[in-house]
Short mmCIF file of C-alpha atoms and ligand atoms in Angstrom, two decimals:
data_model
loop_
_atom_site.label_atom_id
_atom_site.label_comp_id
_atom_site.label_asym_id
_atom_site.label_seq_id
_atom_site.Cartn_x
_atom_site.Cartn_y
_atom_site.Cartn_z
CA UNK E 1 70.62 -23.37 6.32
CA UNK E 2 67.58 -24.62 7.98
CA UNK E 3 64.81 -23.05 9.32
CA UNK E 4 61.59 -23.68 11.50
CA UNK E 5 59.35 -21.13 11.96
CA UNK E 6 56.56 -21.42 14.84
CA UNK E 7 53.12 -19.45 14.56
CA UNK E 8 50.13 -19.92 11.87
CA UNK E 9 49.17 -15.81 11.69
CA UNK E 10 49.39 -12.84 9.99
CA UNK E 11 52.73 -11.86 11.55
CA UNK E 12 53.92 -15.46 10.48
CA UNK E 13 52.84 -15.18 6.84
CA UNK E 14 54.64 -11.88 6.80
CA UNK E 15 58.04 -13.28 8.93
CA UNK E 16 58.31 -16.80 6.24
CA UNK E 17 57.95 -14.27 3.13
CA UNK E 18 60.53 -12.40 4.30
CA UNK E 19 62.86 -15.22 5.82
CA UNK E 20 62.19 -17.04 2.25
CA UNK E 21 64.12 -14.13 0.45
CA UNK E 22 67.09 -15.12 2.33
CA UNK E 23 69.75 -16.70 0.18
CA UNK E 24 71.05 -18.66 3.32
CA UNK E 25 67.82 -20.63 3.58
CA UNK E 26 67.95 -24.38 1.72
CA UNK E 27 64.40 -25.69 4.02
CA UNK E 28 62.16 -24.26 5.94
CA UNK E 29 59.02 -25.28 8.14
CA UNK E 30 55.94 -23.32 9.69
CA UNK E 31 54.22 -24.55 12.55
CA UNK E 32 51.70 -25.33 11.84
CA UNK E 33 51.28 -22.50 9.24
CA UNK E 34 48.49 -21.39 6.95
CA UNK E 35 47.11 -21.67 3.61
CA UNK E 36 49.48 -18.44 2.73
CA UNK E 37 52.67 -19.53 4.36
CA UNK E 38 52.03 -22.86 2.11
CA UNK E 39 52.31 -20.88 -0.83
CA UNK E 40 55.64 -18.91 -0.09
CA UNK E 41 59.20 -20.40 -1.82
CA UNK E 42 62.13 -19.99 -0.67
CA UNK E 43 64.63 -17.34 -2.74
CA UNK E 44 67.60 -19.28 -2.70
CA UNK E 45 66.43 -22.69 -4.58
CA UNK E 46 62.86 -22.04 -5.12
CA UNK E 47 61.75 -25.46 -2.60
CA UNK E 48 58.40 -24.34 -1.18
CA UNK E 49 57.83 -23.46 3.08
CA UNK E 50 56.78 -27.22 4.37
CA UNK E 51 53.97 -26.50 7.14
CA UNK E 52 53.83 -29.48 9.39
CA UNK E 53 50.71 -29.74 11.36
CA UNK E 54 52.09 -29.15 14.85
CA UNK E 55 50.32 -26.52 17.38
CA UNK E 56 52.49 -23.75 18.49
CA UNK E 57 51.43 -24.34 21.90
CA UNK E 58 53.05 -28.16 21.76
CA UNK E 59 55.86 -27.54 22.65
CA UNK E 60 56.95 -31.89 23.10
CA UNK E 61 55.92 -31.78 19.85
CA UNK E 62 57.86 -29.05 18.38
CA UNK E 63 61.24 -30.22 20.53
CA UNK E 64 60.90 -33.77 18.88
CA UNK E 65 60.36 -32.13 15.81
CA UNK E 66 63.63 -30.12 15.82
CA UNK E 67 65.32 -33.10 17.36
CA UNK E 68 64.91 -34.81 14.01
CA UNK E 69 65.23 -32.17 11.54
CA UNK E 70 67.71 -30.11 13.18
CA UNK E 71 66.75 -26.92 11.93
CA UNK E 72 69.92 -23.92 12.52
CA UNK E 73 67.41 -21.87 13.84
CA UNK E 74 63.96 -21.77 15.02
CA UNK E 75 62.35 -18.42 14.83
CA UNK E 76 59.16 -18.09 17.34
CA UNK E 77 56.19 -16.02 16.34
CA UNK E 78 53.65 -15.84 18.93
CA UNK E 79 53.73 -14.95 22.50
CA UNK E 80 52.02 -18.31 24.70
CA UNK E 81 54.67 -20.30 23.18
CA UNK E 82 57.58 -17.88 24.77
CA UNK E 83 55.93 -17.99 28.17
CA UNK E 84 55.56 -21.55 28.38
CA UNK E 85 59.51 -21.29 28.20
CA UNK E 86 60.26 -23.08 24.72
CA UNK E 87 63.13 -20.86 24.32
CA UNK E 88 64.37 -22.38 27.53
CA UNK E 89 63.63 -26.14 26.36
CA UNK E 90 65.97 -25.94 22.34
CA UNK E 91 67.96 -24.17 24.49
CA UNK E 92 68.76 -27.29 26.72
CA UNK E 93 68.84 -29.49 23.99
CA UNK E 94 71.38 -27.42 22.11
CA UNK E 95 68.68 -26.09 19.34
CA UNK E 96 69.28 -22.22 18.38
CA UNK E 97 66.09 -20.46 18.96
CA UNK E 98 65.52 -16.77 18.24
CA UNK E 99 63.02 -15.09 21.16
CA UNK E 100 63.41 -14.26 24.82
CA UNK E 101 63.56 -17.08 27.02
CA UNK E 102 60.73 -17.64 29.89
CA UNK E 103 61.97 -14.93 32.28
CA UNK E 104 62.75 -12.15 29.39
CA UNK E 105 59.10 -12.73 28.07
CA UNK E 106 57.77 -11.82 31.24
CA UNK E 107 57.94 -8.22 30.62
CA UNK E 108 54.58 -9.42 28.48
CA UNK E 109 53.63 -12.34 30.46
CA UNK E 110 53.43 -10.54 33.41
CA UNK E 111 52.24 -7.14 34.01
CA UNK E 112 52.51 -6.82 37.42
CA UNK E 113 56.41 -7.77 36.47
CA UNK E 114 56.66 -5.20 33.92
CA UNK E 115 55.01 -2.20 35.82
CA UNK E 116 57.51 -2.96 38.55
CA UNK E 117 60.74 -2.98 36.55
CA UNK E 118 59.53 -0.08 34.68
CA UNK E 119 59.24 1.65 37.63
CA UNK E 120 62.28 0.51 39.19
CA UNK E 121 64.38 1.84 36.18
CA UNK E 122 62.88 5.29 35.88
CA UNK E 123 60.65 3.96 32.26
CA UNK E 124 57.89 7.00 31.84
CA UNK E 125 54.74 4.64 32.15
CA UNK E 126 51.64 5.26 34.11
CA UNK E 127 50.98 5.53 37.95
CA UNK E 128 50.02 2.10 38.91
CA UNK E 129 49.82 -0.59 41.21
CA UNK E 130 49.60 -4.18 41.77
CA UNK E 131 47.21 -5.97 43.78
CA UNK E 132 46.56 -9.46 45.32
CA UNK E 133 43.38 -8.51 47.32
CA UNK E 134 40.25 -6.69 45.93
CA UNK E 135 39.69 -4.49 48.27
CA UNK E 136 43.12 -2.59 48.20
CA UNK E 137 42.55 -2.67 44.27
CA UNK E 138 39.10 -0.96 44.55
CA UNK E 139 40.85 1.69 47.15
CA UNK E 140 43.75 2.41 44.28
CA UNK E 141 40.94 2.52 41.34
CA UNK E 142 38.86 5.12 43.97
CA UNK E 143 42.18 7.39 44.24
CA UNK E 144 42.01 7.98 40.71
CA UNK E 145 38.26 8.50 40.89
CA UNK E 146 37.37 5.22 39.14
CA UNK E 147 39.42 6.36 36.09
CA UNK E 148 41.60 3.25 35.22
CA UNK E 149 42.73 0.72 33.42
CA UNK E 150 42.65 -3.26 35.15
CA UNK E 151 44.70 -5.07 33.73
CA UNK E 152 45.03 -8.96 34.72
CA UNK E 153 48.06 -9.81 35.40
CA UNK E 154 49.29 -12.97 32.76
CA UNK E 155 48.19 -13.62 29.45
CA UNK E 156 44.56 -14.11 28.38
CA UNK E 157 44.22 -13.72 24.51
CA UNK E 158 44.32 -9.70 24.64
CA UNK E 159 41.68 -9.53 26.52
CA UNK E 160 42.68 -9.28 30.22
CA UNK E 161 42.12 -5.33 29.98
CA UNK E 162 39.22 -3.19 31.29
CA UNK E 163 39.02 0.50 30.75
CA UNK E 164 36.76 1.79 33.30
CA UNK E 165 35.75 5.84 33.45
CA UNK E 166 34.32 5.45 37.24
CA UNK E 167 34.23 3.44 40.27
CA UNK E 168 31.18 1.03 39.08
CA UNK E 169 33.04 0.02 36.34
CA UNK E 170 36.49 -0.41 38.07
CA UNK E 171 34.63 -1.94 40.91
CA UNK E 172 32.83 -4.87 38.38
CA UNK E 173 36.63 -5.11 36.37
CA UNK E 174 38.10 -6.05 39.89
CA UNK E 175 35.16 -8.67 40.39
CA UNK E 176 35.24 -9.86 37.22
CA UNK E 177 39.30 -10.32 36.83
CA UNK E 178 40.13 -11.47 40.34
CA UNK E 179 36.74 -12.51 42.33
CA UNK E 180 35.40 -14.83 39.25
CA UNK E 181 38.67 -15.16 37.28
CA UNK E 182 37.51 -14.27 33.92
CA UNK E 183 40.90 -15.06 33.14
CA UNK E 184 41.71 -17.78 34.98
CA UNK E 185 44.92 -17.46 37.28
CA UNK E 186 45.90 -14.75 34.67
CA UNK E 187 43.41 -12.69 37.16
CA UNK E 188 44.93 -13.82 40.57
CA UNK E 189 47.09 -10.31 40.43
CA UNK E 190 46.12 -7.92 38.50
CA UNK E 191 47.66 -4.07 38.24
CA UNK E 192 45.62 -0.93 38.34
CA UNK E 193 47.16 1.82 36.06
CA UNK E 194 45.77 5.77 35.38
CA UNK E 195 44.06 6.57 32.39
CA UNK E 196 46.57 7.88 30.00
CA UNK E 197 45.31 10.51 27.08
CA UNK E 198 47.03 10.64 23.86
CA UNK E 199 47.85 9.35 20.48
CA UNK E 200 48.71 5.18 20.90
CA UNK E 201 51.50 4.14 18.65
CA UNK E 202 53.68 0.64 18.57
CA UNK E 203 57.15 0.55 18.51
CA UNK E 204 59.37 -2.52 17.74
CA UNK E 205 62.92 -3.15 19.54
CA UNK E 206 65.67 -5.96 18.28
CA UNK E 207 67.34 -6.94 20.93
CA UNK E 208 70.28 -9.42 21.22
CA UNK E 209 70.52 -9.15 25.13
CA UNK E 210 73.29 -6.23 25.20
CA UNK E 211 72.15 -3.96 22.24
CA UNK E 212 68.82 -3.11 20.91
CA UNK E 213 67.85 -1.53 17.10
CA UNK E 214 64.53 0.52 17.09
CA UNK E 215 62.44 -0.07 14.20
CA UNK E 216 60.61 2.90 12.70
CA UNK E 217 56.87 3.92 14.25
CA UNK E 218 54.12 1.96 13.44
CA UNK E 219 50.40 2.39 14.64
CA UNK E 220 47.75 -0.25 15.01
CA UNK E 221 43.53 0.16 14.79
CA UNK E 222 42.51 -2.20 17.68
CA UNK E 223 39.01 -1.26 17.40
CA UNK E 224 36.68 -3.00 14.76
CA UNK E 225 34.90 -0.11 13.55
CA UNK E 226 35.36 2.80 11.82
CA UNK E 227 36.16 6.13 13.74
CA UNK E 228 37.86 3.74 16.38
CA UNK E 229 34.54 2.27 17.38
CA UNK E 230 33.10 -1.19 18.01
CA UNK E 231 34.53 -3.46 20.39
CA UNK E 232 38.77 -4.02 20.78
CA UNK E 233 40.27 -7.04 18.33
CA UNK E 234 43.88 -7.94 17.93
CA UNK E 235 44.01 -5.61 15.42
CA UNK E 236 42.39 -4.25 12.33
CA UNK E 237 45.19 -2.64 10.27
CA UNK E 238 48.27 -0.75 10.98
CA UNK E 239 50.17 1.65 8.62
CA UNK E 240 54.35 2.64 9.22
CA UNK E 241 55.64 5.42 9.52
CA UNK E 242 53.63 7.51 11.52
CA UNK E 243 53.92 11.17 11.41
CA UNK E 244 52.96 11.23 15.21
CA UNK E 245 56.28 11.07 16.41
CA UNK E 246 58.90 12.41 14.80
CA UNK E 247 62.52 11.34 14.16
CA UNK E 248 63.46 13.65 16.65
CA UNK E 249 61.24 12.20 19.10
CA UNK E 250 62.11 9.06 18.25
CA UNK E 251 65.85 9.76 19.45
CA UNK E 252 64.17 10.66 22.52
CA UNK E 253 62.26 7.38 23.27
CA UNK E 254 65.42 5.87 22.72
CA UNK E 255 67.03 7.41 25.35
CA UNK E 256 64.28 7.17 28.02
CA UNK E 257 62.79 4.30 27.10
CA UNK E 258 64.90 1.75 25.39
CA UNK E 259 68.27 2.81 26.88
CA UNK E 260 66.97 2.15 30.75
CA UNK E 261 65.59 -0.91 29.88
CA UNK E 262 68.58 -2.23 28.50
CA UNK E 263 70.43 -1.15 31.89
CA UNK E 264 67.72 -2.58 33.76
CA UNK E 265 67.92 -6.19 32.01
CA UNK E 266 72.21 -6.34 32.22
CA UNK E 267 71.18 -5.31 35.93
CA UNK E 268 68.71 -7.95 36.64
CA UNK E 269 70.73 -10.75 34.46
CA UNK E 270 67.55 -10.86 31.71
CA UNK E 271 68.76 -11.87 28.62
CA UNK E 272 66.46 -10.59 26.16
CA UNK E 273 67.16 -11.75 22.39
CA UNK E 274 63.97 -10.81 20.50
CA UNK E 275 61.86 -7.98 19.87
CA UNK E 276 60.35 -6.24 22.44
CA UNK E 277 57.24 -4.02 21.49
CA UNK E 278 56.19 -1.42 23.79
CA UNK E 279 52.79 0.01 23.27
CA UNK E 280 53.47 3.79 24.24
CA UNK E 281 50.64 6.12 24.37
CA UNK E 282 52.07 9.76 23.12
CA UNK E 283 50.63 12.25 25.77
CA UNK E 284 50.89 15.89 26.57
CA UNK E 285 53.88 15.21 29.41
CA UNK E 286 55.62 12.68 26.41
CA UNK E 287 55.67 9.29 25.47
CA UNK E 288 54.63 6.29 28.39
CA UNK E 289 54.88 2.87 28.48
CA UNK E 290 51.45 1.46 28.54
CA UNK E 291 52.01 -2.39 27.68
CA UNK E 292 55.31 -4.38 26.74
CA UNK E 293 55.00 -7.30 24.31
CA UNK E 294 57.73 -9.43 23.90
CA UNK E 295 57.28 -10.45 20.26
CA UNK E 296 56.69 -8.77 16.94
CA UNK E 297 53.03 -7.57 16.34
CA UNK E 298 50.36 -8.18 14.42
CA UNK E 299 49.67 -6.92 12.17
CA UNK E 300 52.56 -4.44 12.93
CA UNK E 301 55.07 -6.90 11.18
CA UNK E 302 53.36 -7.15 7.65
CA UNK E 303 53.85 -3.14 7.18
CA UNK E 304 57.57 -3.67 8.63
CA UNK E 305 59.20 -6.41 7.02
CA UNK E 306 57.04 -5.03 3.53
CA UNK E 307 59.46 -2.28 4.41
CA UNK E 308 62.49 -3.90 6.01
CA UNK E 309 65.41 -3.96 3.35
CA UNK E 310 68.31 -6.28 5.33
CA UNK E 311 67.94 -9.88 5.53
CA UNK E 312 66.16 -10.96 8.33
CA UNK E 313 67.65 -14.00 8.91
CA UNK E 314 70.87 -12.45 8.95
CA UNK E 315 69.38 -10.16 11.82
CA UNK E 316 67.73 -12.63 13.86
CA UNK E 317 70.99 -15.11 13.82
CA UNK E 318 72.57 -12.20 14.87
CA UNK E 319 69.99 -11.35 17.91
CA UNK E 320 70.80 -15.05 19.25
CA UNK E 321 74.64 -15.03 18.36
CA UNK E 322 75.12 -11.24 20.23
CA UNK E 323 76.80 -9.65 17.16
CA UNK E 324 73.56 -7.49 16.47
CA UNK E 325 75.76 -4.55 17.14
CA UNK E 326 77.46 -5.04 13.92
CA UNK E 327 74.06 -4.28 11.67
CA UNK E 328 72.54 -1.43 11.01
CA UNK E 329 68.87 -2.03 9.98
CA UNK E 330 67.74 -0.24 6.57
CA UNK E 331 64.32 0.68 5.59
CA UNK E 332 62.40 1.52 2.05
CA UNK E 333 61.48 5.46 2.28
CA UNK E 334 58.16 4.01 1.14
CA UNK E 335 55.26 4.05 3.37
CA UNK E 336 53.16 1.31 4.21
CA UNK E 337 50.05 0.30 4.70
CA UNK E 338 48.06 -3.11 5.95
CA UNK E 339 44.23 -3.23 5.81
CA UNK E 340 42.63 -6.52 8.00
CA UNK E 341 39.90 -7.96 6.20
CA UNK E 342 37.98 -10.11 8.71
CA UNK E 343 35.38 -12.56 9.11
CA UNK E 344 31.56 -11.70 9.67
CA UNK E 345 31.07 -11.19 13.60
CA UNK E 346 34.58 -10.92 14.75
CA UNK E 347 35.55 -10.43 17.20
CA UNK E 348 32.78 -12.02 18.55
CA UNK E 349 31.64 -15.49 16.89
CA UNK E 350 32.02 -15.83 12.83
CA UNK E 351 31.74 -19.07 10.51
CA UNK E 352 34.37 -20.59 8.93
CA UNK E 353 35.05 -22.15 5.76
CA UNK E 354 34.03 -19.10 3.31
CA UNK E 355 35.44 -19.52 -0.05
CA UNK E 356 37.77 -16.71 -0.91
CA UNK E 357 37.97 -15.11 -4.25
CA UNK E 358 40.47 -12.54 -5.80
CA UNK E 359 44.24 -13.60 -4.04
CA UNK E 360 45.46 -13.51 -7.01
CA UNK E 361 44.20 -10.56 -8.89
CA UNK E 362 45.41 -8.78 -5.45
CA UNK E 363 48.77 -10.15 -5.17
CA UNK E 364 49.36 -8.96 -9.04
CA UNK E 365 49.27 -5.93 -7.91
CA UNK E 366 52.48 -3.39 -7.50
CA UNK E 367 54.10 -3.57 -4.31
CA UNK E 368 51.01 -5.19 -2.71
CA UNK E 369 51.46 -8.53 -0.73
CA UNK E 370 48.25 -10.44 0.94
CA UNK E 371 49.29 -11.63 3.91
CA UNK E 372 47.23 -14.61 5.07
CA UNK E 373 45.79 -14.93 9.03
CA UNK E 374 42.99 -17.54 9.44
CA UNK E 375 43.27 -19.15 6.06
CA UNK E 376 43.37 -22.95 5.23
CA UNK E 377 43.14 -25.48 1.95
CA UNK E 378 39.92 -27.25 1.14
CA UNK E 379 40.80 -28.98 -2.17
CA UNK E 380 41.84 -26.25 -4.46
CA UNK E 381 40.05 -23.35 -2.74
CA UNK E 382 41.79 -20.91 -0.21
CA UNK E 383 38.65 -20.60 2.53
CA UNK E 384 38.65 -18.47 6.01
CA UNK E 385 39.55 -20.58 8.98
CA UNK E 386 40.11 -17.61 11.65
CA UNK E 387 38.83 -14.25 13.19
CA UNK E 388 41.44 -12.22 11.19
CA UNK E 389 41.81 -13.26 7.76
CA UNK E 390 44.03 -11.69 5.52
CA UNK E 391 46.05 -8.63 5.88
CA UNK E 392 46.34 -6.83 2.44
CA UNK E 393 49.45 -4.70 2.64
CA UNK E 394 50.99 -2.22 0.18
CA UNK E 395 53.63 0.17 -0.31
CA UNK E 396 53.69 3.77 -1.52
CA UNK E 397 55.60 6.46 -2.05
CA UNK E 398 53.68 8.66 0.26
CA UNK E 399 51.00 6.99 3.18
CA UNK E 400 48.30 8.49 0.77
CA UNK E 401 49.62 6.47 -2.42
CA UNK E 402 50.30 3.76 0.32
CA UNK E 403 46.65 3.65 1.51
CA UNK E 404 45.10 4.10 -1.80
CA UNK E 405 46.68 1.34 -3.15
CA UNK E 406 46.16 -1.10 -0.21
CA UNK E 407 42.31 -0.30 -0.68
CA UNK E 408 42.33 -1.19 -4.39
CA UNK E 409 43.87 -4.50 -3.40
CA UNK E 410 41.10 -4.88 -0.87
CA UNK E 411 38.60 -4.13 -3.42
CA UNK E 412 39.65 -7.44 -5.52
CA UNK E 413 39.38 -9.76 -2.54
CA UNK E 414 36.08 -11.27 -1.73
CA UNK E 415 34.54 -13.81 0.93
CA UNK E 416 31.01 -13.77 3.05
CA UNK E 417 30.86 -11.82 5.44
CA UNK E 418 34.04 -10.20 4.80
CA UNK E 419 34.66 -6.96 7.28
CA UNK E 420 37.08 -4.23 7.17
CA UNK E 421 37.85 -1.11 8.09
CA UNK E 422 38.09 1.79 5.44
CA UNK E 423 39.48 4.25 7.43
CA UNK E 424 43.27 2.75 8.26
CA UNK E 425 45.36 5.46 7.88
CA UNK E 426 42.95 7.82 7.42
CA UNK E 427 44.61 9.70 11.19
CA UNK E 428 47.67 10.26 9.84
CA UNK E 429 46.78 11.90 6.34
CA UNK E 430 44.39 14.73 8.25
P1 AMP U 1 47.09 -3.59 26.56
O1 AMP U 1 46.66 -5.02 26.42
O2 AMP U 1 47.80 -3.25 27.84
O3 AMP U 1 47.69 -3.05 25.31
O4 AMP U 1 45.73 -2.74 26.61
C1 AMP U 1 44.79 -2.80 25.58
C2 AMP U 1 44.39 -1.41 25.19
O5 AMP U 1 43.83 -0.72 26.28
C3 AMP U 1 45.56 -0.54 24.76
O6 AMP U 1 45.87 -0.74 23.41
C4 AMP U 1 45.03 0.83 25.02
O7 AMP U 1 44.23 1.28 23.95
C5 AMP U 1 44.19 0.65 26.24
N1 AMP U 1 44.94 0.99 27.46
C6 AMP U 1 45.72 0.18 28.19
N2 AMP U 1 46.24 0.82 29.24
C7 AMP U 1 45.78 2.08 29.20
C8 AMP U 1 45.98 3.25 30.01
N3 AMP U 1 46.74 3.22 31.10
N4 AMP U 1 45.38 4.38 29.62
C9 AMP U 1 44.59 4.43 28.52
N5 AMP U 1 44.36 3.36 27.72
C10 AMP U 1 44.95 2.20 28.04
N1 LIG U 2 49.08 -5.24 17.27
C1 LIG U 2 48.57 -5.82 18.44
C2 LIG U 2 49.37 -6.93 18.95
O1 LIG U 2 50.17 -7.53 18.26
O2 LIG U 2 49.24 -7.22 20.13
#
């Protein structure tokens, strides 16, 4: 079987590793890729991934691609490609294609869409509202005393949020969003939601339109800084399980979170086949929807699938065929953990082309795996090409052994300006 995978980041490094240990796969291709996906070989006859140096974003480029290798399935990573509808184009051309099609993605594409279904099928999330004119924004913003998050309404690179604590600030993240479109026509609507208190953790659904299989907790670091300071990135590390919500509760966000979603999509006619992520934030009153993503995170997928035991392929054929019903997802009782080392400066500017030292030594490790970001070749070096570089992931027995041993992998592993935090983890093992 043939396979093209679409994305070049960490969460594609860690989805071709694990696709490559299928025994179905004969070929495979990454779009465009990185220096680490290069390096990955596929389980079944040992042929190497083949990156081919198409943007995920092109998608004419991608559909003539498929229409002359024919891949069985195409497997998308990142979320701009699923809004511009590329699920929707194979689709018409008779290509299989794991991910939600345009209108399923919207539950991340659009916020102002996802607020309103939530609240239209009883999903605990935050008070909120969506506006089209300022002013009636700045009057929902003053109701809650200026405490608030604005949120533009499309996509704009994880950055279309603004957490204000009074009315100045919500009054210059109105301005900013929809009177000078910071964003763009992201901005044009944006949604106003309360400030929620609590412990944020990520959760991961499979979904193959009619039923859904919840991964195990996960939490990200979005900030850059130890402590959960600095400015937000797209994340800095992220560790799984997390002993923030228990099995128990778990069960529970099943059954008011994932369960009237599902009703909600076979009510609406969405046909989700994907994963759908829903940031919850864990507060006093129980878990609440604060964000849906229609894709796996990142780096939320390198601690997963380091964990994930079924074949994946297996899984995500089955998410587009409708049989996922018939699987039952199994995980390592491990723990795992997945430390971001970054370039100088991010997320604000940063150089590129840094040598990197110590891959190897790191890889060699036990049950440690470097996940490659913003890598690329220059003659036989491995240099930094991106924000978020590498994402050095290990398993334990316990988080502790977990952590400890992602750290020692970290320690191997050097470039200029490389930044990271030391402290991923660190919340759960108090
Ligand atoms: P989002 O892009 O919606 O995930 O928002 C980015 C970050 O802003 C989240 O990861 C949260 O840390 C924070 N955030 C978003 N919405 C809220 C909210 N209603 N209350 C508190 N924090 C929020
Ligand atoms: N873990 C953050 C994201 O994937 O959006």
């Amino acid at each position: 079987m043939k396979l093209l995978l679409i994305g070049s980041g960490g969460r594609e490094h860690a989805l071709a590793w694990k696709l490559a240990q299928s025994p179905k796969l004969t070929r495979m291709w990454c779009a465009p890729g990185n220096a680490g996906i290069a390096g990955e070989r596929l389980a079944g006859n040992g042929a190497a991934v083949e990156c081919a140096p198409l943007g995920a974003e092109d998608l004419p480029g991608l559909l003539k691609f498929a229409q002359e290798q024919r891949p069985d399935l195409t497997v998308v990573g990142p979320d701009n490609p699923l809004a511009l509808g590329i699920v929707d184009l194979f689709q018409q051309h008779g290509l299989p294609i794991w991910g939600p099609n345009r209108r399923a993605a919207q539950f991340e594409s659009s916020k102002v869409f996802a607020q309103e279904f939530m609240e239209k099928y009883g999903i605990p999330t935050a008070r909120a509202g969506a506006f089209t004119v300022p002013a009636e924004a700045s009057r929902f913003a003053a109701s809650l005393g200026g405490r608030c998050a604005v949120k533009a309404d499309g996509l704009a690179l994880g950055k279309g949020v603004i957490i204000c604590k009074d009315m100045a600030q919500a009054d210059a993240a109105i301005d900013e969003i929809m009177v000078k479109e910071a964003f763009g026509a992201a901005g044009r609507k944006l949604v106003i939601q309360e400030l929620l208190e609590g412990t944020e953790i990520s959760l991961h659904v499979l979904c193959d339109g009619k039923s859904a299989r919840l991964f195990p907790t996960s939490q990200d670091h979005k900030r850059a800084l130890d402590g959960d300071a600095g400015p937000n990135t797209g994340g800095m590390g992220t560790y799984s399980p997390t002993p923030f919500l228990t099995d128990t509760h778990l069960g529970m966000a099943y059954n008011d979170i994932v369960a009237p979603w599902l009703k909600g999509c076979a009510a609406e006619g969405i046909d989700f086949r994907g994963v759908l992520y829903p940031g919850l934030m864990l507060t006093a009153q129980g878990p609440k929807v604060l964000e849906f993503n229609a894709r796996f995170g990142d780096p939320e997928t390198q601690v997963y699938l380091a964990r994930l035991e079924n074949d994946l392929v297996e899984l995500l054929l089955a998410c587009v065929e409708g049989t996922l019903d018939r699987h039952t997802l199994s995980w390592k009782p491990a723990a795992a953990v997945c430390v971001v080392m970054a370039s100088g400066g991010y997320p604000g500017s940063y150089a590129k082309g840094k040598p990197i030292s110590g891959l190897d030594e790191a890889n060699a490790l036990p049950d440690t795996k470097v996940f490659h970001a913003g890598t690329a070749r220059a003659g036989n070096q491995v240099v930094t090409s991106g924000g978020r570089v590498l994402g050095v992931t290990a398993l334990g027995r316990n988080l502790k052994d977990a952590q400890a041993a992602a750290y020692r992998a970290v320690e191997r592993i050097r470039f200029e300006g490389a930044q990271f935090r030391r402290d991923i983890a660190s919340k759960a093992l108090k």
